[in-house]
PDB file of C-alpha atoms in Angstrom:
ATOM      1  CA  UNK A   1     -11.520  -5.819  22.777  1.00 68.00           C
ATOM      2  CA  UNK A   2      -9.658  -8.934  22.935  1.00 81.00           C
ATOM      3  CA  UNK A   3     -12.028 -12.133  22.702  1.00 81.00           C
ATOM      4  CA  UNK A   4     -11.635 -15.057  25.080  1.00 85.00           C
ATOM      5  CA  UNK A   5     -10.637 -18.375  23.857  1.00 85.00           C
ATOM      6  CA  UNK A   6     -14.411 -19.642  24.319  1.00 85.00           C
ATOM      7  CA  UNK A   7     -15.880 -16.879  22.646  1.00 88.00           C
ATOM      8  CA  UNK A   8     -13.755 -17.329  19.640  1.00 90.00           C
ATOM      9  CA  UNK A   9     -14.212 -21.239  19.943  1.00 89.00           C
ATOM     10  CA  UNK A  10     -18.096 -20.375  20.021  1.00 90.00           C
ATOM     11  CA  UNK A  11     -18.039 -18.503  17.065  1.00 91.00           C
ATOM     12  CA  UNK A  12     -16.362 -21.058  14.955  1.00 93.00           C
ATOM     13  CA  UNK A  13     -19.116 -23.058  15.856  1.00 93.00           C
ATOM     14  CA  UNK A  14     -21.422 -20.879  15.063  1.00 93.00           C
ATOM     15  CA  UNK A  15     -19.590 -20.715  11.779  1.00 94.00           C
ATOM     16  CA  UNK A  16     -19.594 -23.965  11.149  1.00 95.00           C
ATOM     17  CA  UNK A  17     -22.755 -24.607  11.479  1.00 95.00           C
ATOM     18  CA  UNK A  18     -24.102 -21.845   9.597  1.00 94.00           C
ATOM     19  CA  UNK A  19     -21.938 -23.773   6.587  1.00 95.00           C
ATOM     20  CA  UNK A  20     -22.486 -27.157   6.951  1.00 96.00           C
ATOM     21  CA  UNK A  21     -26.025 -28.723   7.339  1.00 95.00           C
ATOM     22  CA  UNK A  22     -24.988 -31.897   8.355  1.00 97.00           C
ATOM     23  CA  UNK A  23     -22.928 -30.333  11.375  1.00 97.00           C
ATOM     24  CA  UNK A  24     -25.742 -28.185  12.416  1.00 96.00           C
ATOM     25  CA  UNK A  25     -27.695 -31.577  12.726  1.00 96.00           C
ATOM     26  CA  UNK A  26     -25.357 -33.362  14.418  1.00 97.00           C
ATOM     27  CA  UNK A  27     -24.768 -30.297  16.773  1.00 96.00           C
ATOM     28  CA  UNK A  28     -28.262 -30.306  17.808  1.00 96.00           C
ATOM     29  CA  UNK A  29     -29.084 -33.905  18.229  1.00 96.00           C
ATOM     30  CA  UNK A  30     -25.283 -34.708  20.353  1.00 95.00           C
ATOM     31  CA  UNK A  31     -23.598 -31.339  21.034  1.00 94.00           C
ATOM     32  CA  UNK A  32     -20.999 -32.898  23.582  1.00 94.00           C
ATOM     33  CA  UNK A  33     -19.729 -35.523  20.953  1.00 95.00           C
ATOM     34  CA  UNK A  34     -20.037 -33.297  17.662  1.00 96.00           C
ATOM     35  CA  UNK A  35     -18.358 -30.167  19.762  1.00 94.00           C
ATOM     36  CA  UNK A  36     -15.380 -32.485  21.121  1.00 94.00           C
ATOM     37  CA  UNK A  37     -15.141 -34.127  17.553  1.00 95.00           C
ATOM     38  CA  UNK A  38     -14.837 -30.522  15.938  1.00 95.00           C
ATOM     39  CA  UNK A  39     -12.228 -29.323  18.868  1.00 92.00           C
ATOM     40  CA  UNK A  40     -10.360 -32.717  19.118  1.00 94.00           C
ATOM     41  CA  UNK A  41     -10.542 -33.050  22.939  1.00 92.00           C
ATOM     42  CA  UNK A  42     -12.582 -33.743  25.828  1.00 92.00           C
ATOM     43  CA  UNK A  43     -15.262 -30.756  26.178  1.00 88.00           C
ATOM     44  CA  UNK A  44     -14.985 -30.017  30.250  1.00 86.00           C
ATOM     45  CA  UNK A  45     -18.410 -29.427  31.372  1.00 86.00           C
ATOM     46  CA  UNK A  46     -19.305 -29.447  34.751  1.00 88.00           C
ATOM     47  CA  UNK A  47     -20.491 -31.946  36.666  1.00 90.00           C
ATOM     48  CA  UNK A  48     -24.080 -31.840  36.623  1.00 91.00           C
ATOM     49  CA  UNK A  49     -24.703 -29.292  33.266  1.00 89.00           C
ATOM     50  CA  UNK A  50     -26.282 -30.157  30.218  1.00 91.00           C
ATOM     51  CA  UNK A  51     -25.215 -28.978  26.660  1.00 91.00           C
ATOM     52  CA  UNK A  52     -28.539 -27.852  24.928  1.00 92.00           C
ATOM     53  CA  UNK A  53     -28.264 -26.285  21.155  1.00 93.00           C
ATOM     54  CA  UNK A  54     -30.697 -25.082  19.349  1.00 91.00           C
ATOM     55  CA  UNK A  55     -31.073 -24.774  16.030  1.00 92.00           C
ATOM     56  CA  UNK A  56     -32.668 -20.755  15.753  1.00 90.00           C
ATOM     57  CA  UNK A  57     -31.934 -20.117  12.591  1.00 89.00           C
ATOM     58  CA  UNK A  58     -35.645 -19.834  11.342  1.00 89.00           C
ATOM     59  CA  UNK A  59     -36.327 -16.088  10.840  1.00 90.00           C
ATOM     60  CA  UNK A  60     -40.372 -16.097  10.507  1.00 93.00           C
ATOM     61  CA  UNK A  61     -39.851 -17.442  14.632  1.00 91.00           C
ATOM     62  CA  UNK A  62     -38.847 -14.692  17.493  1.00 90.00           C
ATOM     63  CA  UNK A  63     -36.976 -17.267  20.633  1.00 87.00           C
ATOM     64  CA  UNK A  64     -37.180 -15.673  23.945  1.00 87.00           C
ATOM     65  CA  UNK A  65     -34.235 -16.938  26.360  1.00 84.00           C
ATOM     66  CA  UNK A  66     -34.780 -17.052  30.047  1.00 86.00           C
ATOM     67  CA  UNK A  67     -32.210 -17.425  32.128  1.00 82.00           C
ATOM     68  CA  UNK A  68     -31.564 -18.366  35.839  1.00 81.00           C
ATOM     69  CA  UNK A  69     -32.643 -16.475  38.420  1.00 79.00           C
ATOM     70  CA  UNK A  70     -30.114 -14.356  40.310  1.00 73.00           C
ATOM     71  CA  UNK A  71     -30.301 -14.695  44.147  1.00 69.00           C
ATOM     72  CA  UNK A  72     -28.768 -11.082  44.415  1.00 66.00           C
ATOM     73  CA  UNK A  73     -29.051 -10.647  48.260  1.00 66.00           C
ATOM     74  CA  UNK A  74     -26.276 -13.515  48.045  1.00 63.00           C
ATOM     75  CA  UNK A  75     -24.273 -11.625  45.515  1.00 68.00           C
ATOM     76  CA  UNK A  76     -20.539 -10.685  46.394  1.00 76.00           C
ATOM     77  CA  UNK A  77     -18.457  -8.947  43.838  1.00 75.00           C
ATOM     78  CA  UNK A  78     -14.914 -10.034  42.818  1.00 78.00           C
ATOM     79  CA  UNK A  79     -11.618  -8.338  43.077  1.00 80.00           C
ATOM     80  CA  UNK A  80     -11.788  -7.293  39.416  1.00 78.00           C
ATOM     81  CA  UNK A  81     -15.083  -6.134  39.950  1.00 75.00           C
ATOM     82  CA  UNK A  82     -14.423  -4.067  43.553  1.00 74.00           C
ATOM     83  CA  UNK A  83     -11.290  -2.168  41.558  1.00 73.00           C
ATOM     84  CA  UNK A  84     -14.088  -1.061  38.806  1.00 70.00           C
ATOM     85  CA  UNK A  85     -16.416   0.561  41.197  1.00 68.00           C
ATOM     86  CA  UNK A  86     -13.471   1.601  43.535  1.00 70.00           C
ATOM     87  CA  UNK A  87     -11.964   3.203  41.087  1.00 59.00           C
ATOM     88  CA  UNK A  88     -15.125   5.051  39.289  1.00 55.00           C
ATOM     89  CA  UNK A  89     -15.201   5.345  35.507  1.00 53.00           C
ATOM     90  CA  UNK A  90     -12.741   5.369  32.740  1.00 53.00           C
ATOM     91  CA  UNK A  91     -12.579   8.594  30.654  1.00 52.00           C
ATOM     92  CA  UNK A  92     -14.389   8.342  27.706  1.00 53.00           C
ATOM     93  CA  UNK A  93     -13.553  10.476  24.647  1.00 52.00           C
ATOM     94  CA  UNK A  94     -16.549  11.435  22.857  1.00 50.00           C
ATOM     95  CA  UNK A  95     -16.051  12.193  18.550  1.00 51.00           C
ATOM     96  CA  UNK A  96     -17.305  14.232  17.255  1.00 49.00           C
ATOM     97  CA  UNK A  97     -17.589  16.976  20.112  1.00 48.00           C
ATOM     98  CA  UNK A  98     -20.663  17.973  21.791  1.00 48.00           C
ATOM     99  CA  UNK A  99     -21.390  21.143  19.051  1.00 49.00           C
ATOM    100  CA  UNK A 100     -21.717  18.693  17.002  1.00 48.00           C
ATOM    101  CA  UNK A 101     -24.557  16.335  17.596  1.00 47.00           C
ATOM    102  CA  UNK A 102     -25.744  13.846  15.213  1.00 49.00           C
ATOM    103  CA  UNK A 103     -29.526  13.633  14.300  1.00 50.00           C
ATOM    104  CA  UNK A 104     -29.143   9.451  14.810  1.00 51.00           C
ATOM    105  CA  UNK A 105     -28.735   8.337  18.948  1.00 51.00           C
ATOM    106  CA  UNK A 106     -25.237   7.945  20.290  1.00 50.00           C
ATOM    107  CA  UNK A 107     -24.085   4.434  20.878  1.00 52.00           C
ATOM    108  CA  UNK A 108     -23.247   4.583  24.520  1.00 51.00           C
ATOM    109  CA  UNK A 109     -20.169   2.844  25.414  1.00 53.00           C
ATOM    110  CA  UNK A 110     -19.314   1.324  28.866  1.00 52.00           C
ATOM    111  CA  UNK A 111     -15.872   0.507  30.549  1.00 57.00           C
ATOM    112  CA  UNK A 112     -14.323  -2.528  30.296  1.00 58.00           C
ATOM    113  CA  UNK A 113     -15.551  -5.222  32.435  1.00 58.00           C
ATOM    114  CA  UNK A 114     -18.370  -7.147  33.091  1.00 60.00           C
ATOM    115  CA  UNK A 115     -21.872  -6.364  31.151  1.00 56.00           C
ATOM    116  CA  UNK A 116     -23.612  -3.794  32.704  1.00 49.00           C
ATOM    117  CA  UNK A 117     -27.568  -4.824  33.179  1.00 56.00           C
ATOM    118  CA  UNK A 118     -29.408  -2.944  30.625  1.00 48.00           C
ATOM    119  CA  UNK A 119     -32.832  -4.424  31.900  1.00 46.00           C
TER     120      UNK A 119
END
């Protein structure tokens, strides 16, 4: 799996702030400034989004995330995604073979594309 240039640009945030203190500060209090100090360029949000970080790094506190709401009955799928389900699953190769099944659960794997909704 090949990672996208803002995934890999994410995780050397991440990194960084993981390693330096004084970043991790600076990234919470003005992510737009300390993010397009650390790249070198203009960060291209758009217009009308706000950056929010937060520092979760505190193990003895769970964070719950909740997203947007989908409006699904306004859904359409893309090209990429109309191939996928016009074109049914990939074959998946499955090691070791059936006879032998291990006593821990299988990791299920799913084809490339987008995230499939688990929930």
């Amino acid at each position: 799996m090949e990672f996208t240039q803002e995934q890999k640009l994410y995780a050397e945030i991440v990194q960084k702030a993981w390693e330096d203190a004084e970043f991790k500060k600076e990234l919470v209090a003005n992510p737009v400034a300390t993010i397009e100090k650390f790249i070198g360029k203009k960060l291209n949000l758009p217009e009308g989004k706000t950056l929010v970080v937060r520092d979760q790094t505190d193990e003895s506190v769970v964070y719950i995330n909740i997203p947007a709401a989908k409006q699904l009955e306004d859904a359409e799928l893309n090209a990429e995604q109309l191939e996928s389900v016009a074109g049914g699953l990939q074959t998946i190769a499955i090691w070791p073979p059936i006879s032998v099944v291990p006593k821990w659960p299988p990791i299920i794997c799913f084809p490339p594309g987008p995230e499939p909704e688990l929930f």
